[in-house]
Amino acid sequence: MEAINEKDDYVRKEIDKAIEHLSDKRVQHAIKVQSYIRSYVMDFLRSREYTEISPIIVSPLTDPLNHPVYDPKISAYGGDMWLTKSMIFHKQIAVQELKKICIMSPNIRLENEDRATSGRHLYEFTQIDIEALEKTREEMMDLAEDLIIYTIKRIKEEHPEELEFFKRKLPDYKKPFPKITYTEAEEKYGKDFEKKVSQLSDSPIWIVDIPLKEREFYDREYSDKPGILRDMDLVWPEGFQEASSGGEREFELSKILERIHKKDQTEEQFKWFIELAKQGIKMSCGFGIGIERFTRFVCGLEKIEDASTFPKIPGRISL
Ligand code: ASN
């Protein structure tokens, strides 16, 4: 009986918290800004002839990710399906025919509880996921820069009242954004280099050429720089850290298998993707931008939860 009461108490407290959260003016304004970001980003992508596709929620194939998270699955029809951690493989498959695609993609990543106070992690979030066929990393970096400059410009021009509410001044960022390689950044600033790079920059800044061991098997290795990937991460300035991650993709079957083995992963785990690669896929390149992190940056928020209507903080069961 006591256990039930304790649970009731937990639920009551969580509901109270959710209502308090929703009635917070800062949250209300941040959600409005997020809604503008969503529509401006999509306006931009449509103007570049990207086709928006629907998100995938469950599938026998999802992103392995390079860091451990608990993987929730559902069992149905005599098989297992995972909740989407990212649509990376679906992007690679869909883009073969549709050429340029984008998705407002909800992701579930049940992060460790030690990320609860990072200010940057939610276990349910949405990323604007983008992929294009036969494009290079440099072409996609150019697209990402245009997308960010366009979106921020429209918010400044069409909703200055929102930026005033947050007392937020955003400059007009200029292309090309600065770049630093992963290795240079690590040598210069040590282990916590992403934070330092972000704090020291007054523009969004790229971290490129990421070592193979730091990333999943699907990102493409340089043919002339073994162990280094044709990847690009974008970091927000002013200490807001990661904005986006992406890269060119491995598409040759032999390379895909080699990379899976290097990661000590099994072919069984990726049989759906391997089957497809056997039939032949073309190279693509893409990236994903977290919507809540974009909102956090534009509004200058300390905590990511203020950029979410029903924030899911690692370690807590919430509405
Ligand atoms: N969306 C990312 C990409 O395109 C993948 C991810 O979120 N893990 O590379």
Short mmCIF file of N, CA, C and O in Angstrom, two decimals, residues 83-168:
data_model
loop_
_atom_site.label_atom_id
_atom_site.label_comp_id
_atom_site.label_asym_id
_atom_site.label_seq_id
_atom_site.Cartn_x
_atom_site.Cartn_y
_atom_site.Cartn_z
N LEU A 83 13.45 1.33 -30.87
CA LEU A 83 13.00 2.72 -31.00
C LEU A 83 14.15 3.51 -31.65
O LEU A 83 15.32 3.22 -31.39
N THR A 84 13.81 4.48 -32.47
CA THR A 84 14.83 5.17 -33.27
C THR A 84 15.79 6.01 -32.43
O THR A 84 15.37 6.89 -31.68
N LYS A 85 17.10 5.73 -32.61
CA LYS A 85 18.13 6.57 -31.98
C LYS A 85 18.62 7.63 -32.97
O LYS A 85 19.04 8.70 -32.58
N SER A 86 18.62 7.27 -34.24
CA SER A 86 18.71 8.27 -35.32
C SER A 86 18.30 7.54 -36.59
O SER A 86 18.35 6.31 -36.65
N MET A 87 17.90 8.31 -37.59
CA MET A 87 17.43 7.70 -38.85
C MET A 87 18.54 7.52 -39.87
O MET A 87 18.27 7.44 -41.07
N ILE A 88 19.79 7.47 -39.38
CA ILE A 88 20.93 7.42 -40.29
C ILE A 88 20.75 6.42 -41.45
O ILE A 88 20.92 6.77 -42.61
N PHE A 89 20.38 5.17 -41.13
CA PHE A 89 20.31 4.17 -42.21
C PHE A 89 19.10 4.42 -43.12
O PHE A 89 19.19 4.26 -44.34
N HIS A 90 17.99 4.83 -42.51
CA HIS A 90 16.82 5.14 -43.34
C HIS A 90 17.12 6.31 -44.27
O HIS A 90 16.65 6.35 -45.41
N LYS A 91 17.92 7.26 -43.77
CA LYS A 91 18.30 8.39 -44.63
C LYS A 91 19.09 7.87 -45.83
O LYS A 91 18.83 8.24 -46.97
N GLN A 92 20.07 7.00 -45.54
CA GLN A 92 20.92 6.49 -46.62
C GLN A 92 20.11 5.72 -47.65
O GLN A 92 20.42 5.75 -48.83
N ILE A 93 19.09 5.00 -47.17
CA ILE A 93 18.27 4.19 -48.07
C ILE A 93 17.35 5.10 -48.90
O ILE A 93 17.31 5.04 -50.12
N ALA A 94 16.63 6.00 -48.21
CA ALA A 94 15.64 6.85 -48.90
C ALA A 94 16.30 7.77 -49.92
O ALA A 94 15.74 8.05 -50.99
N VAL A 95 17.51 8.23 -49.59
CA VAL A 95 18.16 9.21 -50.45
C VAL A 95 18.59 8.62 -51.80
O VAL A 95 18.78 9.36 -52.77
N GLN A 96 18.70 7.30 -51.85
CA GLN A 96 19.11 6.66 -53.12
C GLN A 96 18.13 7.02 -54.24
O GLN A 96 18.52 7.21 -55.38
N GLU A 97 16.84 7.11 -53.90
CA GLU A 97 15.83 7.43 -54.90
C GLU A 97 15.39 8.89 -54.84
O GLU A 97 15.13 9.52 -55.85
N LEU A 98 15.30 9.43 -53.60
CA LEU A 98 14.72 10.77 -53.46
C LEU A 98 15.75 11.90 -53.58
O LEU A 98 15.40 13.07 -53.62
N LYS A 99 17.03 11.51 -53.57
CA LYS A 99 18.17 12.43 -53.85
C LYS A 99 18.49 13.46 -52.76
O LYS A 99 19.65 13.63 -52.40
N LYS A 100 17.47 14.19 -52.27
CA LYS A 100 17.73 15.18 -51.21
C LYS A 100 16.57 15.09 -50.23
O LYS A 100 15.43 15.38 -50.63
N ILE A 101 16.85 14.72 -49.00
CA ILE A 101 15.74 14.54 -48.05
C ILE A 101 16.01 15.23 -46.72
O ILE A 101 17.16 15.49 -46.36
N CYS A 102 14.92 15.50 -46.00
CA CYS A 102 15.04 16.01 -44.64
C CYS A 102 13.87 15.48 -43.81
O CYS A 102 12.83 15.11 -44.37
N ILE A 103 14.10 15.42 -42.50
CA ILE A 103 13.08 14.87 -41.59
C ILE A 103 13.16 15.62 -40.28
O ILE A 103 14.26 15.89 -39.78
N MET A 104 12.01 15.94 -39.69
CA MET A 104 11.97 16.37 -38.29
C MET A 104 11.88 15.07 -37.51
O MET A 104 10.79 14.51 -37.37
N SER A 105 12.99 14.58 -37.05
CA SER A 105 13.05 13.20 -36.57
C SER A 105 13.16 13.10 -35.05
O SER A 105 14.20 13.45 -34.48
N PRO A 106 12.12 12.60 -34.38
CA PRO A 106 12.23 12.39 -32.94
C PRO A 106 13.16 11.20 -32.66
O PRO A 106 13.08 10.18 -33.34
N ASN A 107 14.05 11.35 -31.71
CA ASN A 107 14.99 10.28 -31.34
C ASN A 107 14.84 9.95 -29.86
O ASN A 107 14.60 10.84 -29.05
N ILE A 108 15.01 8.67 -29.55
CA ILE A 108 15.04 8.23 -28.14
C ILE A 108 16.44 7.72 -27.85
O ILE A 108 16.92 6.79 -28.51
N ARG A 109 17.11 8.37 -26.90
CA ARG A 109 18.44 7.90 -26.48
C ARG A 109 18.46 7.91 -24.96
O ARG A 109 18.54 8.99 -24.35
N LEU A 110 18.34 6.72 -24.38
CA LEU A 110 18.24 6.65 -22.92
C LEU A 110 19.64 6.80 -22.31
O LEU A 110 20.32 5.84 -21.99
N GLU A 111 20.05 8.06 -22.20
CA GLU A 111 21.39 8.41 -21.73
C GLU A 111 21.56 8.08 -20.25
O GLU A 111 20.59 8.05 -19.49
N ASN A 112 22.81 7.92 -19.88
CA ASN A 112 23.13 7.71 -18.47
C ASN A 112 22.68 8.91 -17.61
O ASN A 112 22.72 10.05 -18.08
N GLU A 113 22.31 8.61 -16.36
CA GLU A 113 21.81 9.67 -15.48
C GLU A 113 22.83 10.77 -15.22
O GLU A 113 22.46 11.89 -14.85
N ASP A 114 24.13 10.47 -15.40
CA ASP A 114 25.11 11.53 -15.12
C ASP A 114 25.01 12.67 -16.14
O ASP A 114 25.64 13.71 -15.98
N ARG A 115 24.20 12.49 -17.18
CA ARG A 115 24.01 13.57 -18.16
C ARG A 115 22.80 14.46 -17.81
O ARG A 115 22.48 15.40 -18.55
N ALA A 116 22.15 14.15 -16.68
CA ALA A 116 20.92 14.88 -16.31
C ALA A 116 21.19 16.37 -16.13
O ALA A 116 20.33 17.20 -16.41
N THR A 117 22.39 16.72 -15.67
CA THR A 117 22.65 18.13 -15.33
C THR A 117 23.56 18.80 -16.36
O THR A 117 24.07 19.89 -16.11
N SER A 118 23.78 18.16 -17.51
CA SER A 118 24.69 18.74 -18.51
C SER A 118 24.11 20.01 -19.12
O SER A 118 24.83 20.82 -19.68
N GLY A 119 22.78 20.17 -19.03
CA GLY A 119 22.12 21.31 -19.69
C GLY A 119 21.92 21.07 -21.17
O GLY A 119 21.35 21.90 -21.88
N ARG A 120 22.41 19.90 -21.68
CA ARG A 120 22.39 19.68 -23.13
C ARG A 120 21.74 18.36 -23.53
O ARG A 120 21.65 18.06 -24.72
N HIS A 121 21.34 17.53 -22.55
CA HIS A 121 20.83 16.21 -22.90
C HIS A 121 19.38 15.98 -22.47
O HIS A 121 19.03 16.23 -21.31
N LEU A 122 18.59 15.50 -23.42
CA LEU A 122 17.23 15.03 -23.14
C LEU A 122 17.17 13.62 -23.73
O LEU A 122 17.77 13.36 -24.78
N TYR A 123 16.45 12.71 -23.09
CA TYR A 123 16.42 11.36 -23.68
C TYR A 123 15.37 11.21 -24.78
O TYR A 123 15.35 10.22 -25.49
N GLU A 124 14.53 12.21 -24.93
CA GLU A 124 13.68 12.30 -26.11
C GLU A 124 13.88 13.69 -26.70
O GLU A 124 13.70 14.69 -25.99
N PHE A 125 14.30 13.76 -27.95
CA PHE A 125 14.54 15.06 -28.57
C PHE A 125 14.24 14.93 -30.07
O PHE A 125 13.96 13.83 -30.55
N THR A 126 14.32 16.05 -30.77
CA THR A 126 14.08 16.01 -32.23
C THR A 126 15.28 16.59 -32.96
O THR A 126 15.81 17.62 -32.54
N GLN A 127 15.71 15.90 -34.00
CA GLN A 127 16.75 16.50 -34.83
C GLN A 127 16.22 16.71 -36.26
O GLN A 127 15.40 15.93 -36.75
N ILE A 128 16.71 17.81 -36.86
CA ILE A 128 16.44 18.04 -38.28
C ILE A 128 17.50 17.22 -38.98
O ILE A 128 18.68 17.56 -38.92
N ASP A 129 17.09 16.11 -39.58
CA ASP A 129 18.06 15.20 -40.18
C ASP A 129 18.03 15.41 -41.70
O ASP A 129 16.94 15.44 -42.30
N ILE A 130 19.20 15.56 -42.28
CA ILE A 130 19.31 15.94 -43.70
C ILE A 130 20.29 15.01 -44.39
O ILE A 130 21.31 14.65 -43.80
N GLU A 131 20.00 14.62 -45.62
CA GLU A 131 20.92 13.76 -46.37
C GLU A 131 20.78 14.07 -47.86
O GLU A 131 19.67 14.34 -48.34
N ALA A 132 21.89 14.03 -48.58
CA ALA A 132 21.85 14.27 -50.03
C ALA A 132 22.74 13.26 -50.74
O ALA A 132 23.79 12.88 -50.22
N LEU A 133 22.29 12.84 -51.92
CA LEU A 133 23.01 11.82 -52.69
C LEU A 133 24.19 12.45 -53.44
O LEU A 133 24.05 13.53 -54.02
N GLU A 134 25.30 11.75 -53.41
CA GLU A 134 26.50 12.12 -54.17
C GLU A 134 26.96 13.56 -53.93
O GLU A 134 27.43 14.24 -54.84
N LYS A 135 26.79 14.01 -52.68
CA LYS A 135 27.32 15.34 -52.31
C LYS A 135 28.54 15.12 -51.41
O LYS A 135 28.61 14.15 -50.66
N THR A 136 29.45 16.07 -51.46
CA THR A 136 30.65 15.97 -50.61
C THR A 136 30.40 16.65 -49.27
O THR A 136 29.45 17.42 -49.12
N ARG A 137 31.32 16.39 -48.37
CA ARG A 137 31.24 17.04 -47.05
C ARG A 137 31.26 18.56 -47.22
O ARG A 137 30.48 19.26 -46.57
N GLU A 138 32.11 19.07 -48.09
CA GLU A 138 32.24 20.52 -48.24
C GLU A 138 30.93 21.13 -48.76
O GLU A 138 30.52 22.20 -48.31
N GLU A 139 30.26 20.43 -49.67
CA GLU A 139 28.98 20.94 -50.18
C GLU A 139 27.93 20.97 -49.07
O GLU A 139 27.13 21.90 -48.97
N MET A 140 27.94 19.95 -48.20
CA MET A 140 26.95 19.90 -47.13
C MET A 140 27.26 20.90 -46.01
O MET A 140 26.36 21.42 -45.36
N MET A 141 28.55 21.18 -45.81
CA MET A 141 28.91 22.22 -44.83
C MET A 141 28.40 23.57 -45.31
O MET A 141 27.89 24.37 -44.52
N ASP A 142 28.52 23.80 -46.61
CA ASP A 142 28.05 25.04 -47.19
C ASP A 142 26.53 25.17 -46.99
O ASP A 142 26.02 26.23 -46.62
N LEU A 143 25.81 24.05 -47.20
CA LEU A 143 24.36 24.05 -47.01
C LEU A 143 24.00 24.35 -45.54
O LEU A 143 23.12 25.15 -45.25
N ALA A 144 24.72 23.71 -44.62
CA ALA A 144 24.44 23.91 -43.18
C ALA A 144 24.67 25.37 -42.79
O ALA A 144 23.90 25.95 -42.02
N GLU A 145 25.72 25.96 -43.34
CA GLU A 145 26.01 27.37 -43.01
C GLU A 145 24.88 28.27 -43.52
O GLU A 145 24.39 29.13 -42.79
N ASP A 146 24.45 28.02 -44.76
CA ASP A 146 23.34 28.82 -45.31
C ASP A 146 22.07 28.64 -44.46
O ASP A 146 21.35 29.60 -44.20
N LEU A 147 21.82 27.40 -44.05
CA LEU A 147 20.61 27.10 -43.27
C LEU A 147 20.61 27.88 -41.94
O LEU A 147 19.61 28.49 -41.55
N ILE A 148 21.75 27.88 -41.28
CA ILE A 148 21.83 28.56 -39.98
C ILE A 148 21.75 30.08 -40.14
O ILE A 148 21.01 30.76 -39.41
N ILE A 149 22.47 30.59 -41.12
CA ILE A 149 22.44 32.05 -41.34
C ILE A 149 21.02 32.50 -41.70
O ILE A 149 20.50 33.47 -41.16
N TYR A 150 20.36 31.75 -42.58
CA TYR A 150 18.99 32.08 -43.02
C TYR A 150 18.02 32.07 -41.82
O TYR A 150 17.23 32.99 -41.63
N THR A 151 18.09 31.00 -41.03
CA THR A 151 17.12 30.83 -39.92
C THR A 151 17.30 31.94 -38.88
O THR A 151 16.32 32.55 -38.43
N ILE A 152 18.54 32.21 -38.52
CA ILE A 152 18.79 33.23 -37.49
C ILE A 152 18.40 34.62 -38.03
O ILE A 152 17.80 35.42 -37.31
N LYS A 153 18.67 34.86 -39.30
CA LYS A 153 18.32 36.17 -39.90
C LYS A 153 16.80 36.37 -39.84
O LYS A 153 16.32 37.45 -39.47
N ARG A 154 16.03 35.32 -40.19
CA ARG A 154 14.57 35.49 -40.17
C ARG A 154 14.05 35.70 -38.76
O ARG A 154 13.11 36.48 -38.55
N ILE A 155 14.64 35.03 -37.79
CA ILE A 155 14.18 35.25 -36.41
C ILE A 155 14.47 36.70 -36.00
O ILE A 155 13.61 37.38 -35.42
N LYS A 156 15.67 37.17 -36.34
CA LYS A 156 16.02 38.55 -35.99
C LYS A 156 15.09 39.55 -36.67
O LYS A 156 14.67 40.53 -36.06
N GLU A 157 14.78 39.29 -37.95
CA GLU A 157 13.96 40.25 -38.70
C GLU A 157 12.48 40.16 -38.35
O GLU A 157 11.80 41.17 -38.24
N GLU A 158 11.98 38.92 -38.17
CA GLU A 158 10.53 38.76 -38.02
C GLU A 158 10.07 38.66 -36.57
O GLU A 158 8.91 38.90 -36.28
N HIS A 159 10.97 38.30 -35.67
CA HIS A 159 10.58 38.19 -34.26
C HIS A 159 11.59 38.79 -33.29
O HIS A 159 12.02 38.13 -32.34
N PRO A 160 11.94 40.07 -33.52
CA PRO A 160 12.91 40.70 -32.61
C PRO A 160 12.40 40.73 -31.18
O PRO A 160 13.17 40.73 -30.23
N GLU A 161 11.03 40.74 -31.01
CA GLU A 161 10.45 40.81 -29.66
C GLU A 161 10.85 39.58 -28.83
O GLU A 161 11.00 39.66 -27.63
N GLU A 162 11.03 38.43 -29.50
CA GLU A 162 11.42 37.21 -28.77
C GLU A 162 12.87 37.34 -28.29
O GLU A 162 13.19 36.98 -27.15
N LEU A 163 13.72 37.86 -29.15
CA LEU A 163 15.13 38.01 -28.75
C LEU A 163 15.24 39.07 -27.66
O LEU A 163 16.04 38.93 -26.72
N GLU A 164 14.41 40.11 -27.75
CA GLU A 164 14.39 41.13 -26.69
C GLU A 164 13.96 40.51 -25.37
O GLU A 164 14.52 40.80 -24.32
N PHE A 165 12.94 39.64 -25.42
CA PHE A 165 12.47 39.00 -24.19
C PHE A 165 13.63 38.29 -23.49
O PHE A 165 13.78 38.36 -22.27
N PHE A 166 14.46 37.61 -24.28
CA PHE A 166 15.59 36.86 -23.68
C PHE A 166 16.84 37.74 -23.52
O PHE A 166 17.88 37.23 -23.12
N LYS A 167 16.72 39.02 -23.86
CA LYS A 167 17.87 39.93 -23.85
C LYS A 167 19.05 39.31 -24.61
O LYS A 167 20.19 39.29 -24.16
N ARG A 168 18.72 38.80 -25.78
CA ARG A 168 19.69 38.04 -26.56
C ARG A 168 20.09 38.82 -27.80
O ARG A 168 19.20 39.24 -28.58
#
